[in-house]
Structure formats: structure tokens, C-alpha cells
């Protein structure tokens, strides 16, 4: 399949002709993949140890108080995602990527030596800003580079890099905590991620010329008078467009699951006798499978469509929660099987959702549409932590897992009802974009 556009040939800043496609832009694409490894690694620092730091180091007795760091992270990341879409109209993607890394510099040091829980919460505000800018820009820049027909693969590779790094870092911090304690050694590996991520962000080239090329070649012009601003796009993506609405609600519930397990699983499985290394295995396996699986599912989304992966992926996740409780008398088996189903189900959903939003958004307002979708998706972190904290304090940790299973299954059914396929066609070797 020929994915190279030939209608116009803008040039980038060094004066080279710009073409769309993964093969044509593999160097820049690879650099952005490595950047997202660093992005995922920084947030992976918290997956195993921070809930236990709250309960054991700072003596927090309320589950809602322990989960407050996830709420701070989720809210900040969600609003930063939303702002990132609007900011791309004023700033280049590369500048926002660099700004995100500058904001992340204090995070590993604060997690390692914070004198009070309030410092941990504040560090998660900075982490939310970092993740919202850096992850949003790596997604947008990869989509810019490859063009419409490889969006699923591009987002799959991006998310695979990030979430595999989350999982490997969660696993590593669990083992380091077993040997060296909860702080500061496990958190200080984040310094490597910050230095490497910032360095690569300064090296990678901006993708403004690639956006210009796609806009020039877009076969369906922007309707006269259509508002491409953030407010109009937020409304369109959140509610007015059925498919975008379906993707947004599925994204929210998907990350509600992640936020809930982030806080609940370390406490649940340590309560049932597992040590830090075993908890680290469970917390690492989930995002590792989530990450690696997206290499295949992103490609599959380009071949069979987005909707089947979204619907069945949500249902697979619901099964994962059921297994966590059904097998709890054997906590390691329960945790591992739950992590496998949650990881594989999320791998099915994640690249398909981003690709679906990209399919339904015109390039003129795609960045705002992706920002809105990522706003709702990452609002799920805060919603999951809030729901988990309230339910856990009132009814116990098991009730939070039951609630997650019900919500996830319901979300999959809504996605089946609302989302439609809307993919680029290829005629005579050239893309015919109908978005």
C-alpha cells in the first residue's frame, strides 16, 4: 500500500520535502517512541510504591486520603490534555513537548524525599502536567507523521512504548522496594527518564509541515463556517457526535479502571498476604501486556476496524475484575490472571479509541478532538480514585472491584450502540480521506 501523498510537497525546516508515512519518517517516529518510553517510565514510578508510602510511611488510614494523589494526577492530566489541543494552535508541538519535560524535573526528587503527604500530592500535580503535555504531543506528532491509513499502528506503537515502560518500571520499583525500602531508591530511577526524555525532545523535529501536507491533500474540505475552536470541538466530541461520544465514555471508563486498580490492588493484595515483589509483579504485568499488546492490536485496528476491538476489549476487562475477586483465596493467582485480562482488554481498546477519534475528526480540529477525548479518558483516573476511595471506606475494597466490573461491561455495550466505523479508503493506490 502506498501511503505517501503526492499532491503537494511542503518542506520542513531543513528544506527537505515532506512526505507522510511510517517508512518515510521512521527516524523521527523512532525518536518519538523512545520519548514515550521515558514518559511512561516516569509515571510507572508510582504504580507499586506510592499507595503503600501513604499508608505505611505517612500513616494515612482513609483509603480516600491515600488515593488523593491519583485524583490530583488525574484532574491535572485531564485538564492539561484539554489545554494541549488548544495550545497547538498557538505553539508548535515540539515546544509543548519540551515544556512538559521541564515541568517533570522535580517529580522523582519529590517522591523520593517528600517530608509530608502534601508534597506527594503536589508532585502529582506536576506529574499530571508533564504527562498531559508530553504524552499528548507524542501521540499527535506520530499521527502527523504517518498519515490517515496508519493511525491505528502509529497510536498502537506509541501507547505500547509508554505502557510497557509503565509496567517494567512498576515491576522494577517493586523489587527495589523489597531490597532497599519504599524510598528513596525506587523513585530515583525517574531521574534517568527525565534526563533522557528532555534530551530527545530537544532533538526531535516538529511536525507542522506534515500537518500542512495532510490538510492540502484532504479530499473533504472543511465545511464553510464550521467552528474549529476548542469550545465547539469539546461539545462535538463529548456529546453531539455519536461515535466521538462513544469513544469518550469508553476512554473514561477504561482509565477509571486503571485509576481504581492503581490505588486498590496494592492494598487489596497486601491485605491478603502478598509481599511487595508479588504486588510489583501484578502491577507491572497489567501495563506490560497493555503496552506490548498494542503493537498487534493497533495494526489489527487498521485491518478489521476500530469498533470490534473497543467493544470486546471493554468486556475482557470486566472479566478481569471478576477473576480478581473470584480467585482471591489464592491471591497471587487472582492478581496475575486479573492483570492478564485487564492488560489484554486495555491493549485492545487503547489504540482503537485514539484511531477512531482521529478518523472522525477533520485535521483542522483533530488536535482539539484528541485533547477532548484525552480529557475525558484521563478524567477516569480521578473518577476511579474517587469512586474507589468512597466505596472502599464505606463498603470495603471488594465493593470497588465489583463496581468496576459493572461499569466496564456497561461501557462496552454503550460503545457497541454509539460508535460507527469511519475509515480512510484507498483507491488506485492513493488515500481518499473521508473524515
CSV table of C-alpha atoms in Angstrom, one decimal:
chain,number,residue,atom,x,y,z
A,1,UNK,CA,0.0,0.0,0.0
A,2,UNK,CA,1.3,3.4,-0.9
A,3,UNK,CA,0.9,5.8,2.0
A,4,UNK,CA,2.9,8.6,0.5
A,5,UNK,CA,0.9,11.7,-0.5
A,6,UNK,CA,1.9,13.3,-3.8
A,7,UNK,CA,-0.4,16.2,-4.3
A,8,UNK,CA,1.9,18.8,-2.7
A,9,UNK,CA,5.4,18.7,-1.3
A,10,UNK,CA,5.9,21.2,1.5
A,11,UNK,CA,9.4,21.2,3.1
A,12,UNK,CA,10.4,21.0,6.7
A,13,UNK,CA,12.7,23.5,8.4
A,14,UNK,CA,15.9,22.0,6.9
A,15,UNK,CA,14.3,22.3,3.5
A,16,UNK,CA,13.7,18.6,2.8
A,17,UNK,CA,10.5,17.5,1.0
A,18,UNK,CA,7.8,16.3,3.4
A,19,UNK,CA,6.0,13.0,2.9
A,20,UNK,CA,3.5,11.1,5.0
A,21,UNK,CA,4.1,7.5,6.0
A,22,UNK,CA,5.8,5.4,8.6
A,23,UNK,CA,8.6,4.3,6.3
A,24,UNK,CA,9.2,7.8,5.1
A,25,UNK,CA,9.5,9.2,8.7
A,26,UNK,CA,10.9,6.2,10.6
A,27,UNK,CA,13.8,8.1,12.2
A,28,UNK,CA,11.6,10.8,13.8
A,29,UNK,CA,8.9,8.2,14.6
A,30,UNK,CA,11.5,6.1,16.4
A,31,UNK,CA,12.8,9.0,18.4
A,32,UNK,CA,9.2,9.8,19.5
A,33,UNK,CA,8.7,6.1,20.5
A,34,UNK,CA,11.8,6.4,22.8
A,35,UNK,CA,10.5,9.7,24.2
A,36,UNK,CA,7.3,8.0,25.2
A,37,UNK,CA,9.2,5.2,26.9
A,38,UNK,CA,10.5,7.9,29.1
A,39,UNK,CA,7.1,9.4,29.6
A,40,UNK,CA,5.6,6.1,30.7
A,41,UNK,CA,8.6,5.2,32.9
A,42,UNK,CA,8.1,8.4,34.9
A,43,UNK,CA,4.5,7.7,35.8
A,44,UNK,CA,5.4,4.0,36.3
A,45,UNK,CA,7.4,5.0,39.4
A,46,UNK,CA,4.2,5.4,41.4
A,47,UNK,CA,2.3,2.2,40.4
A,48,UNK,CA,3.6,-0.1,43.2
A,49,UNK,CA,5.0,2.0,46.0
A,50,UNK,CA,3.1,5.3,46.4
A,51,UNK,CA,-0.2,3.8,47.8
A,52,UNK,CA,1.9,2.0,50.3
A,53,UNK,CA,4.0,5.1,51.1
A,54,UNK,CA,0.7,6.8,52.0
A,55,UNK,CA,-0.4,4.0,54.4
A,56,UNK,CA,2.9,2.8,55.8
A,57,UNK,CA,5.2,5.8,55.7
A,58,UNK,CA,2.8,8.7,56.4
A,59,UNK,CA,0.2,6.6,58.4
A,60,UNK,CA,-2.9,7.5,56.3
A,61,UNK,CA,-5.9,5.5,57.5
A,62,UNK,CA,-8.5,6.6,55.0
A,63,UNK,CA,-8.4,5.0,51.6
A,64,UNK,CA,-9.8,8.2,50.0
A,65,UNK,CA,-6.8,10.1,51.5
A,66,UNK,CA,-4.4,7.6,50.1
A,67,UNK,CA,-5.9,7.8,46.7
A,68,UNK,CA,-5.8,11.6,46.7
A,69,UNK,CA,-2.5,11.6,44.8
A,70,UNK,CA,-4.2,9.8,41.9
A,71,UNK,CA,-7.1,12.3,42.0
A,72,UNK,CA,-4.6,15.2,41.8
A,73,UNK,CA,-2.8,13.4,39.0
A,74,UNK,CA,-5.9,12.6,37.0
A,75,UNK,CA,-7.5,16.0,37.3
A,76,UNK,CA,-4.3,17.8,36.3
A,77,UNK,CA,-3.6,15.5,33.4
A,78,UNK,CA,-7.1,15.6,32.1
A,79,UNK,CA,-7.2,19.4,32.0
A,80,UNK,CA,-3.7,19.6,30.6
A,81,UNK,CA,-4.8,17.2,27.8
A,82,UNK,CA,-7.7,19.6,27.0
A,83,UNK,CA,-5.5,22.6,27.1
A,84,UNK,CA,-2.8,20.9,24.9
A,85,UNK,CA,-5.2,20.7,22.0
A,86,UNK,CA,-5.9,24.4,22.1
A,87,UNK,CA,-2.2,25.2,22.8
A,88,UNK,CA,-1.2,23.5,19.5
A,89,UNK,CA,-3.0,26.4,17.7
A,90,UNK,CA,-0.5,28.8,19.3
A,91,UNK,CA,2.6,26.8,19.9
A,92,UNK,CA,4.5,24.1,18.0
A,93,UNK,CA,4.2,20.6,19.2
A,94,UNK,CA,7.9,20.3,19.9
A,95,UNK,CA,7.8,23.4,22.2
A,96,UNK,CA,5.0,21.9,24.2
A,97,UNK,CA,6.8,18.6,24.4
A,98,UNK,CA,9.9,20.3,25.8
A,99,UNK,CA,7.8,22.3,28.3
A,100,UNK,CA,6.2,19.1,29.6
A,101,UNK,CA,9.6,17.6,30.4
A,102,UNK,CA,10.8,20.8,32.2
A,103,UNK,CA,7.7,20.5,34.4
A,104,UNK,CA,8.6,16.9,35.2
A,105,UNK,CA,12.1,17.5,36.5
A,106,UNK,CA,11.1,17.8,40.3
A,107,UNK,CA,8.9,14.7,40.3
A,108,UNK,CA,11.3,11.9,41.2
A,109,UNK,CA,13.1,14.0,43.8
A,110,UNK,CA,9.8,14.9,45.5
A,111,UNK,CA,8.6,11.3,45.5
A,112,UNK,CA,11.9,10.2,47.0
A,113,UNK,CA,12.3,12.7,49.8
A,114,UNK,CA,8.9,14.3,50.4
A,115,UNK,CA,8.6,15.3,54.1
A,116,UNK,CA,4.8,15.1,54.1
A,117,UNK,CA,1.9,13.6,52.1
A,118,UNK,CA,1.1,17.0,50.7
A,119,UNK,CA,4.4,17.1,48.9
A,120,UNK,CA,3.4,13.8,47.2
A,121,UNK,CA,0.1,15.3,46.1
A,122,UNK,CA,1.9,18.4,44.8
A,123,UNK,CA,4.4,16.2,42.9
A,124,UNK,CA,1.4,14.5,41.2
A,125,UNK,CA,0.1,17.9,40.0
A,126,UNK,CA,3.5,18.4,38.3
A,127,UNK,CA,3.4,14.8,37.0
A,128,UNK,CA,-0.1,15.4,35.6
A,129,UNK,CA,1.2,18.5,33.7
A,130,UNK,CA,4.2,16.5,32.5
A,131,UNK,CA,2.1,13.6,31.3
A,132,UNK,CA,-0.6,15.7,29.7
A,133,UNK,CA,1.8,17.7,27.6
A,134,UNK,CA,4.4,15.0,26.7
A,135,UNK,CA,2.1,12.1,26.0
A,136,UNK,CA,-0.4,14.3,24.1
A,137,UNK,CA,2.4,15.6,21.9
A,138,UNK,CA,4.0,12.3,21.1
A,139,UNK,CA,0.5,10.9,20.1
A,140,UNK,CA,-0.2,14.0,17.9
A,141,UNK,CA,3.3,14.0,16.3
A,142,UNK,CA,3.2,10.3,15.4
A,143,UNK,CA,-0.3,10.7,13.8
A,144,UNK,CA,1.0,13.8,11.9
A,145,UNK,CA,4.0,11.8,10.6
A,146,UNK,CA,2.2,8.6,9.3
A,147,UNK,CA,-1.0,9.9,7.7
A,148,UNK,CA,-4.5,8.6,7.9
A,149,UNK,CA,-4.1,5.0,6.8
A,150,UNK,CA,-1.6,4.1,9.6
A,151,UNK,CA,-3.2,5.8,12.6
A,152,UNK,CA,-4.0,2.6,14.4
A,153,UNK,CA,-0.5,1.3,14.0
A,154,UNK,CA,1.0,4.7,15.0
A,155,UNK,CA,-1.1,5.0,18.1
A,156,UNK,CA,-0.5,1.3,19.0
A,157,UNK,CA,3.3,1.7,18.8
A,158,UNK,CA,3.1,5.0,20.8
A,159,UNK,CA,0.9,3.5,23.6
A,160,UNK,CA,2.9,0.3,23.5
A,161,UNK,CA,6.1,2.1,24.2
A,162,UNK,CA,4.6,4.2,27.0
A,163,UNK,CA,2.7,1.5,28.9
A,164,UNK,CA,5.3,-1.2,28.6
A,165,UNK,CA,7.6,1.3,30.3
A,166,UNK,CA,4.9,1.9,32.9
A,167,UNK,CA,4.8,-1.8,33.6
A,168,UNK,CA,8.5,-2.5,33.6
A,169,UNK,CA,9.1,0.4,35.9
A,170,UNK,CA,6.3,-0.7,38.3
A,171,UNK,CA,7.9,-4.2,38.4
A,172,UNK,CA,11.4,-2.8,38.9
A,173,UNK,CA,10.3,-0.5,41.8
A,174,UNK,CA,8.6,-3.4,43.5
A,175,UNK,CA,11.8,-5.4,43.6
A,176,UNK,CA,13.9,-2.3,44.6
A,177,UNK,CA,11.4,-1.6,47.4
A,178,UNK,CA,11.8,-5.2,48.7
A,179,UNK,CA,15.6,-4.7,48.9
A,180,UNK,CA,16.0,-1.0,49.7
A,181,UNK,CA,12.7,0.1,51.2
A,182,UNK,CA,9.9,2.2,49.8
A,183,UNK,CA,12.0,5.3,49.4
A,184,UNK,CA,14.3,6.8,48.0
A,185,UNK,CA,16.0,4.3,45.7
A,186,UNK,CA,12.9,3.1,43.7
A,187,UNK,CA,11.9,6.7,42.9
A,188,UNK,CA,15.3,7.9,41.8
A,189,UNK,CA,15.4,5.8,38.6
A,190,UNK,CA,13.0,8.5,37.4
A,191,UNK,CA,15.9,10.9,37.1
A,192,UNK,CA,17.1,8.8,34.1
A,193,UNK,CA,13.7,9.1,32.4
A,194,UNK,CA,13.6,12.9,32.9
A,195,UNK,CA,17.1,13.5,31.5
A,196,UNK,CA,16.7,11.1,28.5
A,197,UNK,CA,13.2,12.4,27.7
A,198,UNK,CA,14.2,16.1,27.8
A,199,UNK,CA,17.3,15.5,25.7
A,200,UNK,CA,15.4,13.6,23.0
A,201,UNK,CA,12.6,16.2,23.0
A,202,UNK,CA,15.2,18.9,22.1
A,203,UNK,CA,16.5,16.7,19.3
A,204,UNK,CA,13.2,15.6,17.6
A,205,UNK,CA,11.9,17.8,14.7
A,206,UNK,CA,8.5,19.5,14.8
A,207,UNK,CA,5.7,18.1,12.5
A,208,UNK,CA,4.0,21.3,11.4
A,209,UNK,CA,4.9,20.7,7.8
A,210,UNK,CA,3.3,17.2,7.9
A,211,UNK,CA,0.0,18.7,9.2
A,212,UNK,CA,0.1,21.2,6.3
A,213,UNK,CA,0.6,18.4,3.8
A,214,UNK,CA,-2.3,16.4,5.1
A,215,UNK,CA,-4.6,19.4,5.1
A,216,UNK,CA,-3.6,20.2,1.5
A,217,UNK,CA,-4.4,16.7,0.4
A,218,UNK,CA,-7.6,16.3,2.3
A,219,UNK,CA,-10.3,15.3,-0.2
A,220,UNK,CA,-13.2,16.6,2.0
A,221,UNK,CA,-12.8,20.3,2.7
A,222,UNK,CA,-13.8,21.8,6.0
A,223,UNK,CA,-17.4,22.9,5.8
A,224,UNK,CA,-17.9,26.6,5.4
A,225,UNK,CA,-18.4,28.3,8.7
A,226,UNK,CA,-17.5,25.1,10.8
A,227,UNK,CA,-16.1,26.2,14.1
A,228,UNK,CA,-12.8,24.5,14.8
A,229,UNK,CA,-12.2,26.1,18.2
A,230,UNK,CA,-11.9,24.3,21.5
A,231,UNK,CA,-15.4,25.1,22.8
A,232,UNK,CA,-17.1,23.8,19.6
A,233,UNK,CA,-14.9,20.8,19.3
A,234,UNK,CA,-15.4,19.9,23.0
A,235,UNK,CA,-19.1,19.9,22.6
A,236,UNK,CA,-18.9,17.9,19.3
A,237,UNK,CA,-16.5,15.3,20.8
A,238,UNK,CA,-18.2,15.0,24.2
A,239,UNK,CA,-21.8,14.7,23.0
A,240,UNK,CA,-23.0,15.9,19.6
A,241,UNK,CA,-21.2,13.3,17.5
A,242,UNK,CA,-22.4,9.8,18.5
A,243,UNK,CA,-19.1,8.0,17.6
A,244,UNK,CA,-16.9,10.6,19.4
A,245,UNK,CA,-19.3,10.4,22.4
A,246,UNK,CA,-19.0,6.6,22.4
A,247,UNK,CA,-15.2,6.8,22.3
A,248,UNK,CA,-15.0,9.4,25.1
A,249,UNK,CA,-17.2,7.5,27.5
A,250,UNK,CA,-15.2,4.3,26.8
A,251,UNK,CA,-11.9,6.1,27.4
A,252,UNK,CA,-13.2,7.5,30.7
A,253,UNK,CA,-14.3,4.1,32.0
A,254,UNK,CA,-11.1,2.4,30.7
A,255,UNK,CA,-8.9,4.8,32.8
A,256,UNK,CA,-11.3,4.7,35.7
A,257,UNK,CA,-10.3,1.0,35.8
A,258,UNK,CA,-6.6,2.0,35.8
A,259,UNK,CA,-7.1,4.6,38.5
A,260,UNK,CA,-9.0,2.2,40.6
A,261,UNK,CA,-6.5,-0.7,40.3
A,262,UNK,CA,-3.6,1.8,40.8
A,263,UNK,CA,-4.9,2.5,44.3
A,264,UNK,CA,-6.9,-0.6,45.2
A,265,UNK,CA,-4.7,-3.5,44.1
A,266,UNK,CA,-1.6,-2.8,46.2
A,267,UNK,CA,-3.8,-2.5,49.3
A,268,UNK,CA,-6.1,-5.4,48.4
A,269,UNK,CA,-3.4,-8.0,47.7
A,270,UNK,CA,-1.1,-6.9,50.6
A,271,UNK,CA,-4.2,-7.4,52.9
A,272,UNK,CA,-4.3,-10.9,51.6
A,273,UNK,CA,-0.7,-11.7,52.4
A,274,UNK,CA,1.3,-10.8,49.3
A,275,UNK,CA,4.7,-9.0,49.6
A,276,UNK,CA,6.0,-6.0,47.6
A,277,UNK,CA,7.7,-8.1,45.0
A,278,UNK,CA,4.4,-10.0,44.2
A,279,UNK,CA,2.4,-6.8,44.2
A,280,UNK,CA,5.0,-5.3,41.8
A,281,UNK,CA,4.6,-8.3,39.6
A,282,UNK,CA,0.8,-7.8,39.4
A,283,UNK,CA,1.1,-4.1,38.9
A,284,UNK,CA,3.8,-4.5,36.3
A,285,UNK,CA,2.1,-7.3,34.3
A,286,UNK,CA,-1.0,-5.3,33.7
A,287,UNK,CA,0.6,-2.3,31.9
A,288,UNK,CA,3.3,-4.5,30.2
A,289,UNK,CA,0.6,-6.6,28.5
A,290,UNK,CA,-1.4,-3.4,27.8
A,291,UNK,CA,1.7,-1.9,26.2
A,292,UNK,CA,3.1,-4.8,24.2
A,293,UNK,CA,-0.3,-5.9,23.1
A,294,UNK,CA,-0.9,-2.6,21.4
A,295,UNK,CA,1.7,-3.4,18.7
A,296,UNK,CA,-0.6,-6.1,17.4
A,297,UNK,CA,-4.0,-4.5,18.2
A,298,UNK,CA,-3.0,-1.2,16.7
A,299,UNK,CA,-2.2,-2.9,13.4
A,300,UNK,CA,-5.4,-5.0,13.8
A,301,UNK,CA,-7.5,-1.9,14.2
A,302,UNK,CA,-6.3,-0.8,10.7
A,303,UNK,CA,-7.4,-4.1,9.3
A,304,UNK,CA,-10.7,-5.1,10.9
A,305,UNK,CA,-11.8,-1.7,12.2
A,306,UNK,CA,-11.9,0.1,15.5
A,307,UNK,CA,-15.3,-0.9,16.9
A,308,UNK,CA,-14.8,-4.7,17.5
A,309,UNK,CA,-11.6,-4.1,19.5
A,310,UNK,CA,-13.3,-1.4,21.6
A,311,UNK,CA,-16.4,-3.3,22.4
A,312,UNK,CA,-14.8,-6.7,23.1
A,313,UNK,CA,-11.8,-5.1,24.9
A,314,UNK,CA,-14.1,-3.5,27.5
A,315,UNK,CA,-15.8,-6.8,28.1
A,316,UNK,CA,-12.5,-8.6,28.5
A,317,UNK,CA,-11.5,-6.0,31.2
A,318,UNK,CA,-14.8,-6.7,33.0
A,319,UNK,CA,-13.9,-10.3,33.2
A,320,UNK,CA,-10.5,-9.4,34.7
A,321,UNK,CA,-12.3,-7.7,37.7
A,322,UNK,CA,-14.5,-10.7,38.2
A,323,UNK,CA,-11.4,-13.0,38.3
A,324,UNK,CA,-9.7,-10.8,40.9
A,325,UNK,CA,-12.5,-11.5,43.4
A,326,UNK,CA,-13.5,-15.0,42.4
A,327,UNK,CA,-10.0,-16.4,43.0
A,328,UNK,CA,-9.0,-14.1,45.9
A,329,UNK,CA,-8.4,-17.1,48.2
A,330,UNK,CA,-5.3,-17.7,46.1
A,331,UNK,CA,-4.2,-14.0,45.9
A,332,UNK,CA,-1.2,-14.4,43.6
A,333,UNK,CA,-3.2,-16.4,41.0
A,334,UNK,CA,-6.1,-13.9,41.3
A,335,UNK,CA,-3.8,-10.9,40.8
A,336,UNK,CA,-1.9,-12.4,37.9
A,337,UNK,CA,-5.0,-13.6,36.0
A,338,UNK,CA,-6.8,-10.3,36.6
A,339,UNK,CA,-3.7,-8.4,35.4
A,340,UNK,CA,-3.6,-10.6,32.2
A,341,UNK,CA,-7.3,-9.9,31.3
A,342,UNK,CA,-7.1,-6.2,32.2
A,343,UNK,CA,-3.9,-5.8,30.3
A,344,UNK,CA,-5.1,-7.6,27.1
A,345,UNK,CA,-8.5,-5.9,27.2
A,346,UNK,CA,-6.9,-2.5,27.6
A,347,UNK,CA,-4.5,-3.3,24.7
A,348,UNK,CA,-7.5,-4.0,22.5
A,349,UNK,CA,-9.2,-0.7,23.4
A,350,UNK,CA,-6.5,1.9,23.6
A,351,UNK,CA,-5.1,2.3,20.1
A,352,UNK,CA,-8.6,1.7,18.6
A,353,UNK,CA,-10.1,4.5,20.6
A,354,UNK,CA,-7.5,7.1,19.6
A,355,UNK,CA,-7.6,5.9,16.0
A,356,UNK,CA,-11.4,6.1,16.0
A,357,UNK,CA,-11.4,9.7,17.3
A,358,UNK,CA,-8.8,10.6,14.6
A,359,UNK,CA,-11.0,9.0,11.9
A,360,UNK,CA,-14.0,11.1,12.8
A,361,UNK,CA,-12.1,14.4,13.2
A,362,UNK,CA,-11.1,16.7,10.4
A,363,UNK,CA,-7.4,17.6,10.5
A,364,UNK,CA,-8.3,21.2,11.2
A,365,UNK,CA,-9.8,20.3,14.6
A,366,UNK,CA,-8.3,16.9,15.2
A,367,UNK,CA,-5.8,18.1,17.9
A,368,UNK,CA,-8.7,19.6,19.9
A,369,UNK,CA,-10.8,16.5,19.4
A,370,UNK,CA,-7.9,14.3,20.6
A,371,UNK,CA,-7.4,16.7,23.5
A,372,UNK,CA,-11.1,16.5,24.4
A,373,UNK,CA,-11.1,12.7,24.2
A,374,UNK,CA,-7.9,12.5,26.3
A,375,UNK,CA,-9.6,14.9,28.8
A,376,UNK,CA,-12.4,12.5,29.4
A,377,UNK,CA,-10.2,9.5,29.3
A,378,UNK,CA,-7.8,10.8,31.9
A,379,UNK,CA,-10.6,12.2,34.0
A,380,UNK,CA,-11.2,8.5,34.5
A,381,UNK,CA,-8.1,8.4,36.8
A,382,UNK,CA,-9.6,10.9,39.1
A,383,UNK,CA,-13.1,9.3,38.9
A,384,UNK,CA,-11.6,5.9,39.6
A,385,UNK,CA,-9.7,7.0,42.6
A,386,UNK,CA,-12.7,9.0,43.9
A,387,UNK,CA,-15.1,6.1,43.4
A,388,UNK,CA,-12.6,3.6,44.9
A,389,UNK,CA,-11.9,5.8,47.9
A,390,UNK,CA,-15.6,6.4,48.8
A,391,UNK,CA,-16.6,2.8,48.2
A,392,UNK,CA,-13.6,1.3,50.0
A,393,UNK,CA,-14.1,3.5,53.1
A,394,UNK,CA,-17.9,2.7,53.1
A,395,UNK,CA,-18.1,-0.9,51.8
A,396,UNK,CA,-14.6,-2.3,51.6
A,397,UNK,CA,-12.1,-2.9,48.8
A,398,UNK,CA,-14.1,-5.7,47.3
A,399,UNK,CA,-17.1,-3.4,46.5
A,400,UNK,CA,-14.9,-1.2,44.4
A,401,UNK,CA,-13.8,-4.2,42.2
A,402,UNK,CA,-17.5,-5.2,41.7
A,403,UNK,CA,-18.4,-1.6,40.8
A,404,UNK,CA,-15.6,-1.5,38.2
A,405,UNK,CA,-16.7,-4.8,36.6
A,406,UNK,CA,-20.3,-3.5,36.2
A,407,UNK,CA,-19.3,-0.1,34.8
A,408,UNK,CA,-16.8,-1.6,32.4
A,409,UNK,CA,-19.4,-4.0,30.9
A,410,UNK,CA,-22.0,-1.3,30.6
A,411,UNK,CA,-19.4,1.0,28.8
A,412,UNK,CA,-18.7,-1.8,26.3
A,413,UNK,CA,-22.4,-2.1,25.5
A,414,UNK,CA,-22.7,1.7,25.0
A,415,UNK,CA,-19.7,1.7,22.7
A,416,UNK,CA,-21.4,-1.0,20.6
A,417,UNK,CA,-24.5,1.2,20.3
A,418,UNK,CA,-22.8,4.5,19.6
A,419,UNK,CA,-19.6,4.0,17.7
A,420,UNK,CA,-19.6,3.6,13.9
A,421,UNK,CA,-16.7,2.8,11.6
A,422,UNK,CA,-15.3,5.7,9.6
A,423,UNK,CA,-12.0,4.8,8.0
A,424,UNK,CA,-9.9,6.2,5.1
A,425,UNK,CA,-10.4,4.5,1.8
A,426,UNK,CA,-7.7,3.7,-0.6
A,427,UNK,CA,-8.4,4.0,-4.3
A,428,UNK,CA,-5.9,3.2,-7.0
A,429,UNK,CA,-3.1,3.3,-4.5
A,430,UNK,CA,-3.9,6.7,-3.1
A,431,UNK,CA,-5.7,7.6,0.1
A,432,UNK,CA,-9.2,9.0,-0.2
A,433,UNK,CA,-9.8,10.6,3.2
A,434,UNK,CA,-13.4,10.9,4.3
A,435,UNK,CA,-13.3,12.2,7.9
